[in-house]
mmCIF file with all atom_site columns, C-alpha atoms in Angstrom:
data_model
loop_
_atom_site.group_PDB
_atom_site.id
_atom_site.type_symbol
_atom_site.label_atom_id
_atom_site.label_alt_id
_atom_site.label_comp_id
_atom_site.label_asym_id
_atom_site.label_entity_id
_atom_site.label_seq_id
_atom_site.pdbx_PDB_ins_code
_atom_site.Cartn_x
_atom_site.Cartn_y
_atom_site.Cartn_z
_atom_site.occupancy
_atom_site.B_iso_or_equiv
_atom_site.pdbx_formal_charge
_atom_site.auth_seq_id
_atom_site.auth_comp_id
_atom_site.auth_asym_id
_atom_site.auth_atom_id
_atom_site.pdbx_PDB_model_num
ATOM 1   C CA . MET A 1 1   ? -19.737 14.572 -38.115 1.00 0.00 ? 437 MET A CA 1
ATOM 2   C CA . LYS A 1 2   ? -18.081 13.028 -35.089 1.00 0.00 ? 438 LYS A CA 1
ATOM 3   C CA . THR A 1 3   ? -17.651 15.402 -32.138 1.00 0.00 ? 439 THR A CA 1
ATOM 4   C CA . ASP A 1 4   ? -16.344 13.218 -29.310 1.00 0.00 ? 440 ASP A CA 1
ATOM 5   C CA . PHE A 1 5   ? -12.653 13.402 -30.165 1.00 0.00 ? 441 PHE A CA 1
ATOM 6   C CA . LYS A 1 6   ? -10.163 12.382 -27.489 1.00 0.00 ? 442 LYS A CA 1
ATOM 7   C CA . SER A 1 7   ? -7.409  14.728 -28.688 1.00 0.00 ? 443 SER A CA 1
ATOM 8   C CA . VAL A 1 8   ? -6.557  17.459 -31.169 1.00 0.00 ? 444 VAL A CA 1
ATOM 9   C CA . ASP A 1 9   ? -4.383  14.944 -33.030 1.00 0.00 ? 445 ASP A CA 1
ATOM 10  C CA . GLU A 1 10  ? -7.379  12.625 -33.436 1.00 0.00 ? 446 GLU A CA 1
ATOM 11  C CA . TYR A 1 11  ? -9.497  15.567 -34.657 1.00 0.00 ? 447 TYR A CA 1
ATOM 12  C CA . ILE A 1 12  ? -6.936  16.678 -37.240 1.00 0.00 ? 448 ILE A CA 1
ATOM 13  C CA . GLN A 1 13  ? -6.422  13.117 -38.540 1.00 0.00 ? 449 GLN A CA 1
ATOM 14  C CA . THR A 1 14  ? -10.059 12.976 -39.694 1.00 0.00 ? 450 THR A CA 1
ATOM 15  C CA . PHE A 1 15  ? -9.345  15.500 -42.481 1.00 0.00 ? 451 PHE A CA 1
ATOM 16  C CA . PRO A 1 16  ? -7.737  15.067 -45.915 1.00 0.00 ? 452 PRO A CA 1
ATOM 17  C CA . LYS A 1 17  ? -3.940  15.530 -45.891 1.00 0.00 ? 453 LYS A CA 1
ATOM 18  C CA . ASP A 1 18  ? -4.011  19.050 -47.398 1.00 0.00 ? 454 ASP A CA 1
ATOM 19  C CA . ILE A 1 19  ? -6.427  20.309 -44.724 1.00 0.00 ? 455 ILE A CA 1
ATOM 20  C CA . GLN A 1 20  ? -4.510  18.442 -41.995 1.00 0.00 ? 456 GLN A CA 1
ATOM 21  C CA . LEU A 1 21  ? -1.455  20.530 -42.891 1.00 0.00 ? 457 LEU A CA 1
ATOM 22  C CA . LEU A 1 22  ? -3.428  23.784 -42.621 1.00 0.00 ? 458 LEU A CA 1
ATOM 23  C CA . LEU A 1 23  ? -4.902  22.722 -39.267 1.00 0.00 ? 459 LEU A CA 1
ATOM 24  C CA . GLU A 1 24  ? -1.475  21.736 -37.931 1.00 0.00 ? 460 GLU A CA 1
ATOM 25  C CA . ASN A 1 25  ? -0.163  25.159 -38.962 1.00 0.00 ? 461 ASN A CA 1
ATOM 26  C CA . VAL A 1 26  ? -3.044  26.926 -37.173 1.00 0.00 ? 462 VAL A CA 1
ATOM 27  C CA . ARG A 1 27  ? -2.339  24.784 -34.096 1.00 0.00 ? 463 ARG A CA 1
ATOM 28  C CA . ALA A 1 28  ? 1.385   25.621 -34.267 1.00 0.00 ? 464 ALA A CA 1
ATOM 29  C CA . SER A 1 29  ? 0.601   29.348 -34.570 1.00 0.00 ? 465 SER A CA 1
ATOM 30  C CA . ILE A 1 30  ? -1.533  29.200 -31.431 1.00 0.00 ? 466 ILE A CA 1
ATOM 31  C CA . ILE A 1 31  ? 1.022   27.213 -29.434 1.00 0.00 ? 467 ILE A CA 1
ATOM 32  C CA . LYS A 1 32  ? 3.851   29.488 -30.609 1.00 0.00 ? 468 LYS A CA 1
ATOM 33  C CA . LYS A 1 33  ? 2.161   32.546 -29.080 1.00 0.00 ? 469 LYS A CA 1
ATOM 34  C CA . ALA A 1 34  ? 0.494   30.784 -26.126 1.00 0.00 ? 470 ALA A CA 1
ATOM 35  C CA . PRO A 1 35  ? 2.856   27.949 -25.114 1.00 0.00 ? 471 PRO A CA 1
ATOM 36  C CA . GLU A 1 36  ? 1.221   27.777 -21.668 1.00 0.00 ? 472 GLU A CA 1
ATOM 37  C CA . ALA A 1 37  ? -2.268  27.281 -23.131 1.00 0.00 ? 473 ALA A CA 1
ATOM 38  C CA . VAL A 1 38  ? -4.129  24.122 -22.191 1.00 0.00 ? 474 VAL A CA 1
ATOM 39  C CA . GLU A 1 39  ? -5.194  22.235 -25.316 1.00 0.00 ? 475 GLU A CA 1
ATOM 40  C CA . SER A 1 40  ? -8.417  20.237 -25.367 1.00 0.00 ? 476 SER A CA 1
ATOM 41  C CA . ILE A 1 41  ? -11.496 19.461 -27.425 1.00 0.00 ? 477 ILE A CA 1
ATOM 42  C CA . SER A 1 42  ? -14.535 21.602 -26.691 1.00 0.00 ? 478 SER A CA 1
ATOM 43  C CA . TYR A 1 43  ? -17.706 21.946 -28.761 1.00 0.00 ? 479 TYR A CA 1
ATOM 44  C CA . GLY A 1 44  ? -16.243 19.163 -30.929 1.00 0.00 ? 480 GLY A CA 1
ATOM 45  C CA . MET A 1 45  ? -13.204 21.194 -32.015 1.00 0.00 ? 481 MET A CA 1
ATOM 46  C CA . PRO A 1 46  ? -9.683  22.073 -30.834 1.00 0.00 ? 482 PRO A CA 1
ATOM 47  C CA . ALA A 1 47  ? -9.863  24.522 -27.941 1.00 0.00 ? 483 ALA A CA 1
ATOM 48  C CA . TYR A 1 48  ? -7.290  26.434 -25.931 1.00 0.00 ? 484 TYR A CA 1
ATOM 49  C CA . LYS A 1 49  ? -7.480  28.005 -22.483 1.00 0.00 ? 485 LYS A CA 1
ATOM 50  C CA . THR A 1 50  ? -5.210  30.289 -20.512 1.00 0.00 ? 486 THR A CA 1
ATOM 51  C CA . ASN A 1 51  ? -5.780  31.290 -16.907 1.00 0.00 ? 487 ASN A CA 1
ATOM 52  C CA . GLY A 1 52  ? -8.711  28.862 -16.885 1.00 0.00 ? 488 GLY A CA 1
ATOM 53  C CA . LYS A 1 53  ? -10.549 30.936 -19.494 1.00 0.00 ? 489 LYS A CA 1
ATOM 54  C CA . PRO A 1 54  ? -11.270 30.160 -23.164 1.00 0.00 ? 490 PRO A CA 1
ATOM 55  C CA . LEU A 1 55  ? -8.607  31.576 -25.468 1.00 0.00 ? 491 LEU A CA 1
ATOM 56  C CA . VAL A 1 56  ? -9.369  30.460 -29.042 1.00 0.00 ? 492 VAL A CA 1
ATOM 57  C CA . TYR A 1 57  ? -10.868 27.554 -30.971 1.00 0.00 ? 493 TYR A CA 1
ATOM 58  C CA . PHE A 1 58  ? -10.442 26.384 -34.547 1.00 0.00 ? 494 PHE A CA 1
ATOM 59  C CA . ALA A 1 59  ? -12.145 23.908 -36.835 1.00 0.00 ? 495 ALA A CA 1
ATOM 60  C CA . GLY A 1 60  ? -11.679 22.403 -40.264 1.00 0.00 ? 496 GLY A CA 1
ATOM 61  C CA . TYR A 1 61  ? -14.326 22.424 -42.957 1.00 0.00 ? 497 TYR A CA 1
ATOM 62  C CA . LYS A 1 62  ? -14.459 21.402 -46.592 1.00 0.00 ? 498 LYS A CA 1
ATOM 63  C CA . LYS A 1 63  ? -13.794 24.890 -47.945 1.00 0.00 ? 499 LYS A CA 1
ATOM 64  C CA . HIS A 1 64  ? -12.449 26.886 -44.990 1.00 0.00 ? 500 HIS A CA 1
ATOM 65  C CA . ILE A 1 65  ? -10.778 26.914 -41.607 1.00 0.00 ? 501 ILE A CA 1
ATOM 66  C CA . GLY A 1 66  ? -12.995 28.348 -38.882 1.00 0.00 ? 502 GLY A CA 1
ATOM 67  C CA . PHE A 1 67  ? -11.257 30.427 -36.231 1.00 0.00 ? 503 PHE A CA 1
ATOM 68  C CA . TYR A 1 68  ? -13.060 31.464 -33.071 1.00 0.00 ? 504 TYR A CA 1
ATOM 69  C CA . ALA A 1 69  ? -11.488 34.034 -30.752 1.00 0.00 ? 505 ALA A CA 1
ATOM 70  C CA . THR A 1 70  ? -14.617 35.170 -28.893 1.00 0.00 ? 506 THR A CA 1
ATOM 71  C CA . PRO A 1 71  ? -16.188 38.421 -30.007 1.00 0.00 ? 507 PRO A CA 1
ATOM 72  C CA . THR A 1 72  ? -13.399 40.585 -28.530 1.00 0.00 ? 508 THR A CA 1
ATOM 73  C CA . GLY A 1 73  ? -10.654 38.879 -30.497 1.00 0.00 ? 509 GLY A CA 1
ATOM 74  C CA . HIS A 1 74  ? -12.550 39.597 -33.671 1.00 0.00 ? 510 HIS A CA 1
ATOM 75  C CA . SER A 1 75  ? -13.690 43.124 -32.895 1.00 0.00 ? 511 SER A CA 1
ATOM 76  C CA . GLU A 1 76  ? -10.113 44.113 -31.970 1.00 0.00 ? 512 GLU A CA 1
ATOM 77  C CA . PHE A 1 77  ? -8.913  42.993 -35.419 1.00 0.00 ? 513 PHE A CA 1
ATOM 78  C CA . ALA A 1 78  ? -11.965 44.056 -37.443 1.00 0.00 ? 514 ALA A CA 1
ATOM 79  C CA . ASN A 1 79  ? -9.904  45.817 -40.120 1.00 0.00 ? 515 ASN A CA 1
ATOM 80  C CA . GLU A 1 80  ? -7.533  42.885 -40.644 1.00 0.00 ? 516 GLU A CA 1
ATOM 81  C CA . LEU A 1 81  ? -10.452 40.429 -40.757 1.00 0.00 ? 517 LEU A CA 1
ATOM 82  C CA . SER A 1 82  ? -12.683 42.553 -43.003 1.00 0.00 ? 518 SER A CA 1
ATOM 83  C CA . ASN A 1 83  ? -11.829 40.536 -46.138 1.00 0.00 ? 519 ASN A CA 1
ATOM 84  C CA . TYR A 1 84  ? -13.095 37.291 -44.601 1.00 0.00 ? 520 TYR A CA 1
ATOM 85  C CA . LYS A 1 85  ? -16.579 35.909 -44.016 1.00 0.00 ? 521 LYS A CA 1
ATOM 86  C CA . GLN A 1 86  ? -17.443 36.383 -40.352 1.00 0.00 ? 522 GLN A CA 1
ATOM 87  C CA . GLY A 1 87  ? -20.041 35.674 -37.713 1.00 0.00 ? 523 GLY A CA 1
ATOM 88  C CA . LYS A 1 88  ? -20.198 36.788 -34.094 1.00 0.00 ? 524 LYS A CA 1
ATOM 89  C CA . GLY A 1 89  ? -16.883 35.626 -32.680 1.00 0.00 ? 525 GLY A CA 1
ATOM 90  C CA . SER A 1 90  ? -15.924 33.638 -35.762 1.00 0.00 ? 526 SER A CA 1
ATOM 91  C CA . VAL A 1 91  ? -14.079 34.060 -39.033 1.00 0.00 ? 527 VAL A CA 1
ATOM 92  C CA . GLN A 1 92  ? -13.685 31.775 -42.038 1.00 0.00 ? 528 GLN A CA 1
ATOM 93  C CA . PHE A 1 93  ? -10.316 31.511 -43.776 1.00 0.00 ? 529 PHE A CA 1
ATOM 94  C CA . PRO A 1 94  ? -10.901 29.936 -47.225 1.00 0.00 ? 530 PRO A CA 1
ATOM 95  C CA . ILE A 1 95  ? -8.568  27.025 -47.876 1.00 0.00 ? 531 ILE A CA 1
ATOM 96  C CA . ASP A 1 96  ? -8.014  28.113 -51.477 1.00 0.00 ? 532 ASP A CA 1
ATOM 97  C CA . HIS A 1 97  ? -6.247  31.277 -50.254 1.00 0.00 ? 533 HIS A CA 1
ATOM 98  C CA . PRO A 1 98  ? -3.175  31.604 -48.015 1.00 0.00 ? 534 PRO A CA 1
ATOM 99  C CA . ILE A 1 99  ? -4.144  31.272 -44.344 1.00 0.00 ? 535 ILE A CA 1
ATOM 100 C CA . PRO A 1 100 ? -3.040  34.429 -42.435 1.00 0.00 ? 536 PRO A CA 1
ATOM 101 C CA . TYR A 1 101 ? -1.046  32.664 -39.722 1.00 0.00 ? 537 TYR A CA 1
ATOM 102 C CA . TRP A 1 102 ? 0.547   35.996 -38.764 1.00 0.00 ? 538 TRP A CA 1
ATOM 103 C CA . LEU A 1 103 ? -2.924  37.348 -38.008 1.00 0.00 ? 539 LEU A CA 1
ATOM 104 C CA . ILE A 1 104 ? -3.901  34.273 -35.991 1.00 0.00 ? 540 ILE A CA 1
ATOM 105 C CA . GLU A 1 105 ? -0.737  34.814 -33.939 1.00 0.00 ? 541 GLU A CA 1
ATOM 106 C CA . GLN A 1 106 ? -1.583  38.477 -33.320 1.00 0.00 ? 542 GLN A CA 1
ATOM 107 C CA . ILE A 1 107 ? -5.110  37.575 -32.210 1.00 0.00 ? 543 ILE A CA 1
ATOM 108 C CA . VAL A 1 108 ? -3.761  34.881 -29.867 1.00 0.00 ? 544 VAL A CA 1
ATOM 109 C CA . VAL A 1 109 ? -1.339  37.375 -28.272 1.00 0.00 ? 545 VAL A CA 1
ATOM 110 C CA . PHE A 1 110 ? -4.227  39.809 -27.766 1.00 0.00 ? 546 PHE A CA 1
ATOM 111 C CA . ARG A 1 111 ? -6.438  37.105 -26.218 1.00 0.00 ? 547 ARG A CA 1
ATOM 112 C CA . VAL A 1 112 ? -3.638  35.883 -23.897 1.00 0.00 ? 548 VAL A CA 1
ATOM 113 C CA . LYS A 1 113 ? -3.235  39.423 -22.566 1.00 0.00 ? 549 LYS A CA 1
ATOM 114 C CA . GLU A 1 114 ? -6.991  39.785 -22.228 1.00 0.00 ? 550 GLU A CA 1
ATOM 115 C CA . ASN A 1 115 ? -7.236  36.544 -20.209 1.00 0.00 ? 551 ASN A CA 1
ATOM 116 C CA . GLU A 1 116 ? -4.335  37.642 -18.005 1.00 0.00 ? 552 GLU A CA 1
ATOM 117 C CA . LEU A 1 117 ? -6.098  40.923 -17.258 1.00 0.00 ? 553 LEU A CA 1
ATOM 118 C CA . LYS A 1 118 ? -9.383  39.147 -16.468 1.00 0.00 ? 554 LYS A CA 1
ATOM 119 C CA . SER A 1 119 ? -7.706  36.699 -14.099 1.00 0.00 ? 555 SER A CA 1
ATOM 120 C CA . SER A 1 120 ? -5.689  39.400 -12.314 1.00 0.00 ? 556 SER A CA 1
ATOM 121 C CA . LYS A 1 121 ? -8.926  41.240 -11.429 1.00 0.00 ? 557 LYS A CA 1
ATOM 122 C CA . HIS A 1 122 ? -10.190 38.292 -9.369  1.00 0.00 ? 558 HIS A CA 1
#
């Protein structure tokens, strides 16, 4: 799979229309709660930073949407994420079930606050 995307739009356009819609909704959820976040491509996927620090990442796959909020974003919401397949700092939202955009938004809010606290300590 290609990893040298120039933009998040270019990344999303490589997926089938139904997955593009899900990815655009994840993107909108992130931007809604972190409008000041800097959007880029990192590790071959859409990435967001606040205060110069990684905030969250997401990626599309054939059967799920991967969401990466560093280990703290996932440990803080362990109960809410318990129904989903997870790895260290990652969760998989199956595309054949409703994507929990409300939960993505809550995690983004948590991570924004976390990044603000980290940057204020320097």
